[in-house]
């Protein structure tokens, strides 16, 4: 279980029944399952070096989670929020991969790092049609820093969403616990904006805006259910007034200007997500991908109904083209004959004086 999520839920026990925590528990259980029979991890990744064991293990755990998700989509338990659960999976995977990146290194590590994502996307394609995660084609490009602030902001924002959308899952909800969570959220929001310099908290701007939107909707929803909960108003990140602070590191008067000045640096450097592929690795990856695509197309053409259908289609297409060409030749020939007759008739008119 993620330590930051565990800390939040320990403080606010009612969150245990909501999907963020329960899904992370399920992923922990899936990690312990046996390797999938159609695993793609060792198909693409170099396994000889011991330093790559953790990446291969992570890949196999990710396959287990995707398989479990497929089952949840089929039985309908997660289908209505399919994209959100797939995003949780991506968040978990990218964090784990980045953590592994810092802890391990070997000669073939860079290559295996890229193949980790290729393996998982390929495995995802082997699952059942509409029950796969459609939105994981960009795994590996997550620019999140996964620092304590960004992770905590992510978890409290997602829990706000689920409080509003799965309120019935909360056991014996009491207004006191709900109100304490709202206060906890606003205090953290205030801390990010007011206790950091503008150039530091600017990188959380989009996350803060998303949090603000979820908080506004959830606090209004809870106020309707529990009028005794004080309705908490929260200004947008740009307009937020720092409370109870004599010294503010990011003043309201200069915040919008300072945030606007923060130009986006190189993404790999900014988010600490260096992949550092050398040219040989890139060329190898491209060539390998082309070979796999050609092999797949050849297999489909030779051994599946798709190949037969394609051959029939090409035969029909050639037949139609031949018929059309014959028809075109006849039309042109007829046109030439008519033109010759017309010329003969014109020249045969007797000259009158």
Coordinates of C-alpha atoms in Angstrom, one line a residue:
X1 CA 0.0 0.0 0.0
X2 CA 1.2 3.5 -0.8
X3 CA 2.5 5.1 2.4
X4 CA 1.0 8.5 1.7
X5 CA -2.4 7.1 0.9
X6 CA -2.2 4.9 4.0
X7 CA -1.4 7.9 6.1
X8 CA -4.5 9.8 4.8
X9 CA -6.8 6.9 5.3
X10 CA -5.5 6.2 8.8
X11 CA -6.4 9.8 9.8
X12 CA -9.8 9.6 8.0
X13 CA -11.1 6.1 8.5
X14 CA -14.3 6.5 6.5
X15 CA -12.1 6.7 3.3
X16 CA -11.3 3.0 3.6
X17 CA -14.5 2.0 1.9
X18 CA -14.1 4.3 -1.0
X19 CA -12.6 3.1 -4.4
X20 CA -9.2 4.8 -4.2
X21 CA -8.1 2.8 -1.1
X22 CA -10.0 -0.4 -2.0
X23 CA -8.5 -0.4 -5.5
X24 CA -5.0 0.0 -4.2
X25 CA -5.7 -2.9 -1.9
X26 CA -6.8 -5.0 -4.9
X27 CA -3.6 -4.1 -6.8
X28 CA -1.5 -5.2 -3.8
X29 CA -3.3 -8.6 -3.9
X30 CA -2.9 -8.8 -7.7
X31 CA 0.8 -8.3 -7.3
X32 CA 1.0 -11.6 -5.3
X33 CA -0.7 -13.7 -8.0
X34 CA 1.1 -16.1 -10.3
X35 CA 2.5 -15.0 -13.7
X36 CA 0.0 -14.8 -16.5
X37 CA 0.4 -17.7 -19.1
X38 CA 0.4 -15.2 -22.0
X39 CA 2.9 -12.9 -20.3
X40 CA 4.7 -10.6 -22.7
X41 CA 7.4 -9.4 -20.3
X42 CA 10.1 -11.9 -21.1
X43 CA 9.3 -11.7 -24.8
X44 CA 10.6 -8.2 -25.1
X45 CA 12.9 -7.8 -22.2
X46 CA 16.5 -9.0 -21.7
X47 CA 16.5 -11.3 -18.7
X48 CA 20.1 -12.4 -18.4
X49 CA 21.3 -9.7 -16.1
X50 CA 20.2 -9.7 -12.4
X51 CA 19.8 -5.9 -12.4
X52 CA 16.8 -6.2 -14.6
X53 CA 14.9 -8.6 -12.3
X54 CA 12.9 -5.8 -10.6
X55 CA 11.7 -4.4 -13.9
X56 CA 10.6 -7.8 -15.2
X57 CA 8.8 -8.5 -11.8
X58 CA 7.1 -5.1 -12.1
X59 CA 6.0 -5.9 -15.6
X60 CA 4.5 -9.2 -14.5
X61 CA 2.6 -7.5 -11.6
X62 CA 1.2 -5.0 -14.0
X63 CA -0.1 -7.7 -16.2
X64 CA -1.9 -9.3 -13.2
X65 CA -3.5 -6.0 -12.4
X66 CA -4.7 -5.5 -16.0
X67 CA -6.1 -9.0 -16.1
X68 CA -8.0 -8.3 -12.8
X69 CA -9.3 -5.1 -14.2
X70 CA -10.6 -6.9 -17.3
X71 CA -12.6 -9.1 -14.9
X72 CA -14.0 -6.1 -13.1
X73 CA -15.0 -4.5 -16.4
X74 CA -16.7 -7.7 -17.6
X75 CA -18.7 -8.1 -14.3
X76 CA -19.6 -4.4 -14.4
X77 CA -18.2 -3.5 -11.0
X78 CA -15.8 -0.9 -12.4
X79 CA -17.2 -0.4 -15.9
X80 CA -18.9 2.9 -15.2
X81 CA -15.6 4.4 -14.1
X82 CA -13.4 2.5 -16.4
X83 CA -11.2 5.4 -17.5
X84 CA -10.6 6.5 -13.9
X85 CA -9.5 3.1 -12.7
X86 CA -7.2 2.7 -15.7
X87 CA -5.7 6.1 -14.8
X88 CA -5.1 4.8 -11.2
X89 CA -3.3 1.8 -12.8
X90 CA -1.1 4.2 -14.9
X91 CA -0.3 6.3 -11.9
X92 CA 0.7 3.2 -9.9
X93 CA 2.8 1.8 -12.7
X94 CA 4.6 5.1 -13.5
X95 CA 5.4 5.7 -9.9
X96 CA 6.7 2.1 -9.4
X97 CA 8.8 2.3 -12.6
X98 CA 10.3 5.6 -11.6
X99 CA 11.2 4.3 -8.2
X100 CA 12.8 1.2 -9.7
X101 CA 14.7 3.5 -12.1
X102 CA 16.4 5.2 -9.1
X103 CA 17.2 2.0 -7.3
X104 CA 18.6 -0.2 -10.0
X105 CA 20.8 0.0 -13.0
X106 CA 22.4 -2.5 -15.4
X107 CA 24.0 -2.6 -18.9
X108 CA 20.6 -3.3 -20.6
X109 CA 18.5 -1.3 -18.2
X110 CA 17.6 1.6 -20.6
X111 CA 16.4 -0.9 -23.2
X112 CA 14.4 -2.9 -20.7
X113 CA 12.9 0.3 -19.3
X114 CA 11.4 1.1 -22.7
X115 CA 10.4 -2.5 -23.3
X116 CA 8.5 -2.5 -19.9
X117 CA 5.9 -0.2 -21.3
X118 CA 5.8 -2.0 -24.7
X119 CA 5.3 -5.3 -23.0
X120 CA 2.4 -4.0 -20.9
X121 CA 0.7 -2.3 -23.9
X122 CA 1.1 -5.5 -26.0
X123 CA -0.4 -7.6 -23.1
X124 CA -3.3 -5.2 -22.8
X125 CA -4.1 -5.8 -26.5
X126 CA -4.5 -9.6 -25.8
X127 CA -7.3 -8.9 -23.4
X128 CA -11.0 -8.9 -24.3
X129 CA -11.9 -6.1 -26.7
X130 CA -13.9 -3.4 -24.9
X131 CA -12.8 -4.6 -21.5
X132 CA -9.2 -3.4 -21.9
X133 CA -7.8 -0.1 -20.8
X134 CA -8.0 2.1 -23.9
X135 CA -6.2 5.0 -22.3
X136 CA -2.8 3.5 -21.4
X137 CA -1.1 4.0 -24.8
X138 CA 0.8 6.9 -23.1
X139 CA 2.2 5.0 -20.2
X140 CA 5.8 5.9 -19.6
X141 CA 5.1 9.6 -20.5
X142 CA 3.6 10.6 -17.2
X143 CA 5.3 13.8 -16.2
X144 CA 4.3 13.7 -12.6
X145 CA 7.1 14.2 -10.1
X146 CA 5.6 11.8 -7.6
X147 CA 6.9 13.9 -4.7
X148 CA 5.0 13.9 -1.4
X149 CA 3.0 17.1 -2.3
X150 CA 1.8 15.9 -5.7
X151 CA 0.9 12.4 -4.5
X152 CA -1.0 13.7 -1.5
X153 CA -2.8 16.3 -3.7
X154 CA -3.7 13.5 -6.1
X155 CA -5.2 11.2 -3.4
X156 CA -7.2 13.8 -1.6
X157 CA -8.6 15.1 -4.9
X158 CA -9.7 11.6 -6.0
X159 CA -11.3 10.9 -2.6
X160 CA -13.3 14.1 -2.9
X161 CA -14.6 12.8 -6.2
X162 CA -15.6 9.5 -4.6
X163 CA -17.2 11.0 -1.5
X164 CA -19.6 12.8 -3.9
X165 CA -20.1 9.9 -6.3
X166 CA -20.1 6.9 -4.0
X167 CA -21.4 8.4 -0.8
X168 CA -23.5 5.3 -0.1
X169 CA -20.3 3.2 0.3
X170 CA -19.3 5.2 3.4
X171 CA -20.3 3.3 6.6
X172 CA -22.2 5.4 9.1
X173 CA -21.2 8.7 7.6
X174 CA -21.2 11.4 10.3
X175 CA -21.0 15.1 9.6
X176 CA -18.0 15.5 12.0
X177 CA -15.7 13.2 10.1
X178 CA -16.7 14.6 6.8
X179 CA -16.2 18.2 8.0
X180 CA -12.7 17.3 9.4
X181 CA -11.8 15.9 6.0
X182 CA -12.9 19.1 4.3
X183 CA -10.8 21.1 6.8
X184 CA -7.8 18.8 6.2
X185 CA -8.1 19.4 2.4
X186 CA -8.3 23.2 2.7
X187 CA -5.4 23.3 5.1
X188 CA -3.2 21.3 2.7
X189 CA -4.4 23.5 -0.2
X190 CA -3.4 26.6 1.7
X191 CA -0.1 25.1 2.7
X192 CA 0.9 24.4 -0.9
X193 CA 0.1 27.9 -2.1
X194 CA 1.2 29.9 0.9
X195 CA 4.2 28.1 2.3
X196 CA 6.2 27.7 -0.9
X197 CA 7.7 30.2 -3.3
X198 CA 5.7 31.0 -6.4
X199 CA 8.3 29.4 -8.7
X200 CA 8.0 26.2 -6.6
X201 CA 4.2 25.9 -6.3
X202 CA 3.6 26.9 -9.9
X203 CA 4.3 23.4 -11.0
X204 CA 1.2 22.2 -9.0
X205 CA -1.1 24.8 -10.7
X206 CA -3.1 22.4 -12.8
X207 CA -3.4 19.9 -9.9
X208 CA -4.6 22.7 -7.6
X209 CA -7.2 23.8 -10.1
X210 CA -8.5 20.2 -10.4
X211 CA -8.6 20.0 -6.6
X212 CA -10.5 23.3 -6.4
X213 CA -13.1 22.0 -8.8
X214 CA -13.7 18.7 -7.0
X215 CA -13.7 20.4 -3.6
X216 CA -16.3 23.0 -4.7
X217 CA -18.7 20.3 -6.0
X218 CA -18.2 18.0 -3.1
X219 CA -18.6 20.6 -0.3
X220 CA -21.9 21.8 -1.9
X221 CA -23.1 18.2 -2.2
X222 CA -22.3 17.5 1.5
X223 CA -23.9 20.7 2.6
X224 CA -27.2 19.6 1.0
X225 CA -27.0 16.3 2.9
X226 CA -25.7 17.7 6.2
X227 CA -26.7 21.4 6.6
X228 CA -24.9 21.3 9.9
X229 CA -21.6 21.2 8.0
X230 CA -20.4 24.7 7.5
X231 CA -20.4 25.5 3.8
X232 CA -16.7 26.1 3.0
X233 CA -15.9 28.4 0.2
X234 CA -12.5 28.0 -1.5
X235 CA -11.0 30.5 -3.8
X236 CA -9.2 29.4 -7.0
X237 CA -5.5 28.9 -6.8
X238 CA -4.7 32.3 -8.3
X239 CA -7.2 34.2 -6.1
X240 CA -6.6 32.2 -2.9
X241 CA -6.1 34.4 0.2
X242 CA -3.6 32.9 2.6
X243 CA -5.0 32.5 6.1
X244 CA -3.4 33.1 9.4
X245 CA 0.0 33.8 7.9
X246 CA 2.1 36.8 8.7
X247 CA 4.7 35.8 6.1
X248 CA 3.5 34.5 2.7
X249 CA 6.1 33.3 0.3
X250 CA 3.7 33.5 -2.7
X251 CA 1.7 36.7 -2.3
X252 CA -1.8 37.1 -3.9
X253 CA -0.8 40.4 -5.5
X254 CA 2.1 38.8 -7.4
X255 CA 1.0 35.2 -7.7
X256 CA -0.6 35.3 -11.2
X257 CA 2.4 37.2 -12.6
X258 CA 4.9 34.9 -11.0
X259 CA 3.1 31.8 -12.1
X260 CA 2.8 33.1 -15.7
X261 CA 6.5 33.8 -15.7
X262 CA 7.4 30.2 -14.9
X263 CA 8.2 29.0 -18.4
X264 CA 8.0 25.2 -18.9
X265 CA 11.6 23.8 -18.9
X266 CA 12.6 20.7 -20.7
X267 CA 10.0 18.1 -19.7
X268 CA 12.4 15.3 -19.0
X269 CA 14.4 17.5 -16.7
X270 CA 11.5 19.3 -15.1
X271 CA 9.7 16.1 -14.1
X272 CA 12.8 14.1 -13.3
X273 CA 11.7 11.5 -15.8
X274 CA 14.9 11.0 -17.7
X275 CA 14.8 7.9 -20.0
X276 CA 18.3 8.5 -21.3
X277 CA 18.0 6.2 -24.3
X278 CA 21.1 6.1 -26.4
X279 CA 20.9 6.0 -30.2
X280 CA 21.6 2.3 -30.4
X281 CA 18.7 1.5 -28.1
X282 CA 16.4 3.7 -30.1
X283 CA 17.4 2.2 -33.4
X284 CA 17.1 -1.3 -32.0
X285 CA 13.6 -0.5 -30.7
X286 CA 12.5 0.9 -34.0
X287 CA 13.9 -2.0 -36.1
X288 CA 12.4 -4.6 -33.6
X289 CA 9.0 -2.9 -33.8
X290 CA 9.0 -2.9 -37.6
X291 CA 10.0 -6.6 -37.7
X292 CA 7.2 -7.5 -35.2
X293 CA 4.6 -5.6 -37.2
X294 CA 5.7 -7.3 -40.5
X295 CA 5.6 -10.7 -38.8
X296 CA 2.1 -10.0 -37.4
X297 CA 0.8 -8.9 -40.8
X298 CA 2.3 -12.0 -42.4
X299 CA 0.7 -14.2 -39.8
X300 CA -2.7 -12.5 -40.2
X301 CA -2.5 -12.8 -44.0
X302 CA -1.5 -16.5 -44.0
X303 CA -3.2 -18.1 -41.1
X304 CA -6.4 -16.2 -40.2
X305 CA -9.7 -15.5 -41.9
X306 CA -8.5 -11.9 -42.2
X307 CA -6.0 -13.1 -44.8
X308 CA -8.6 -15.0 -46.8
X309 CA -10.9 -12.0 -46.7
X310 CA -8.1 -9.7 -47.8
X311 CA -7.2 -12.0 -50.7
X312 CA -10.9 -12.1 -51.8
X313 CA -11.1 -8.3 -51.5
X314 CA -8.0 -7.8 -53.6
X315 CA -9.2 -10.2 -56.2
X316 CA -12.6 -8.4 -56.4
X317 CA -10.8 -5.1 -56.6
X318 CA -8.6 -6.3 -59.5
X319 CA -11.6 -7.7 -61.3
X320 CA -13.5 -4.4 -60.9
X321 CA -10.4 -2.5 -62.1
X322 CA -10.0 -4.7 -65.1
X323 CA -13.7 -4.4 -66.0
X324 CA -13.5 -0.6 -65.7
X325 CA -10.4 -0.5 -67.9
X326 CA -12.1 -2.5 -70.6
X327 CA -15.1 -0.3 -70.4
X328 CA -12.9 2.8 -70.6
X329 CA -11.1 1.4 -73.7
X330 CA -14.5 0.8 -75.4
X331 CA -15.7 4.3 -74.7
X332 CA -12.5 5.9 -76.0
X333 CA -12.6 3.7 -79.1
X334 CA -16.2 4.7 -79.8
X335 CA -15.4 8.3 -79.2
X336 CA -12.4 8.1 -81.7
X337 CA -14.7 6.5 -84.3
X338 CA -17.3 9.1 -84.0
X339 CA -14.7 11.8 -84.2
X340 CA -13.4 10.4 -87.5
X341 CA -16.9 10.1 -89.0
X342 CA -17.5 13.7 -88.0
X343 CA -14.3 14.9 -89.7
X344 CA -15.1 13.0 -92.8
X345 CA -18.6 14.5 -93.0
X346 CA -17.2 18.0 -92.5
X347 CA -14.6 17.7 -95.2
X348 CA -17.1 16.2 -97.7
X349 CA -19.3 19.4 -97.8
X350 CA -18.9 20.8 -101.3
X351 CA -17.4 24.2 -101.7
X352 CA -19.9 26.8 -102.9
X353 CA -19.0 30.0 -104.8

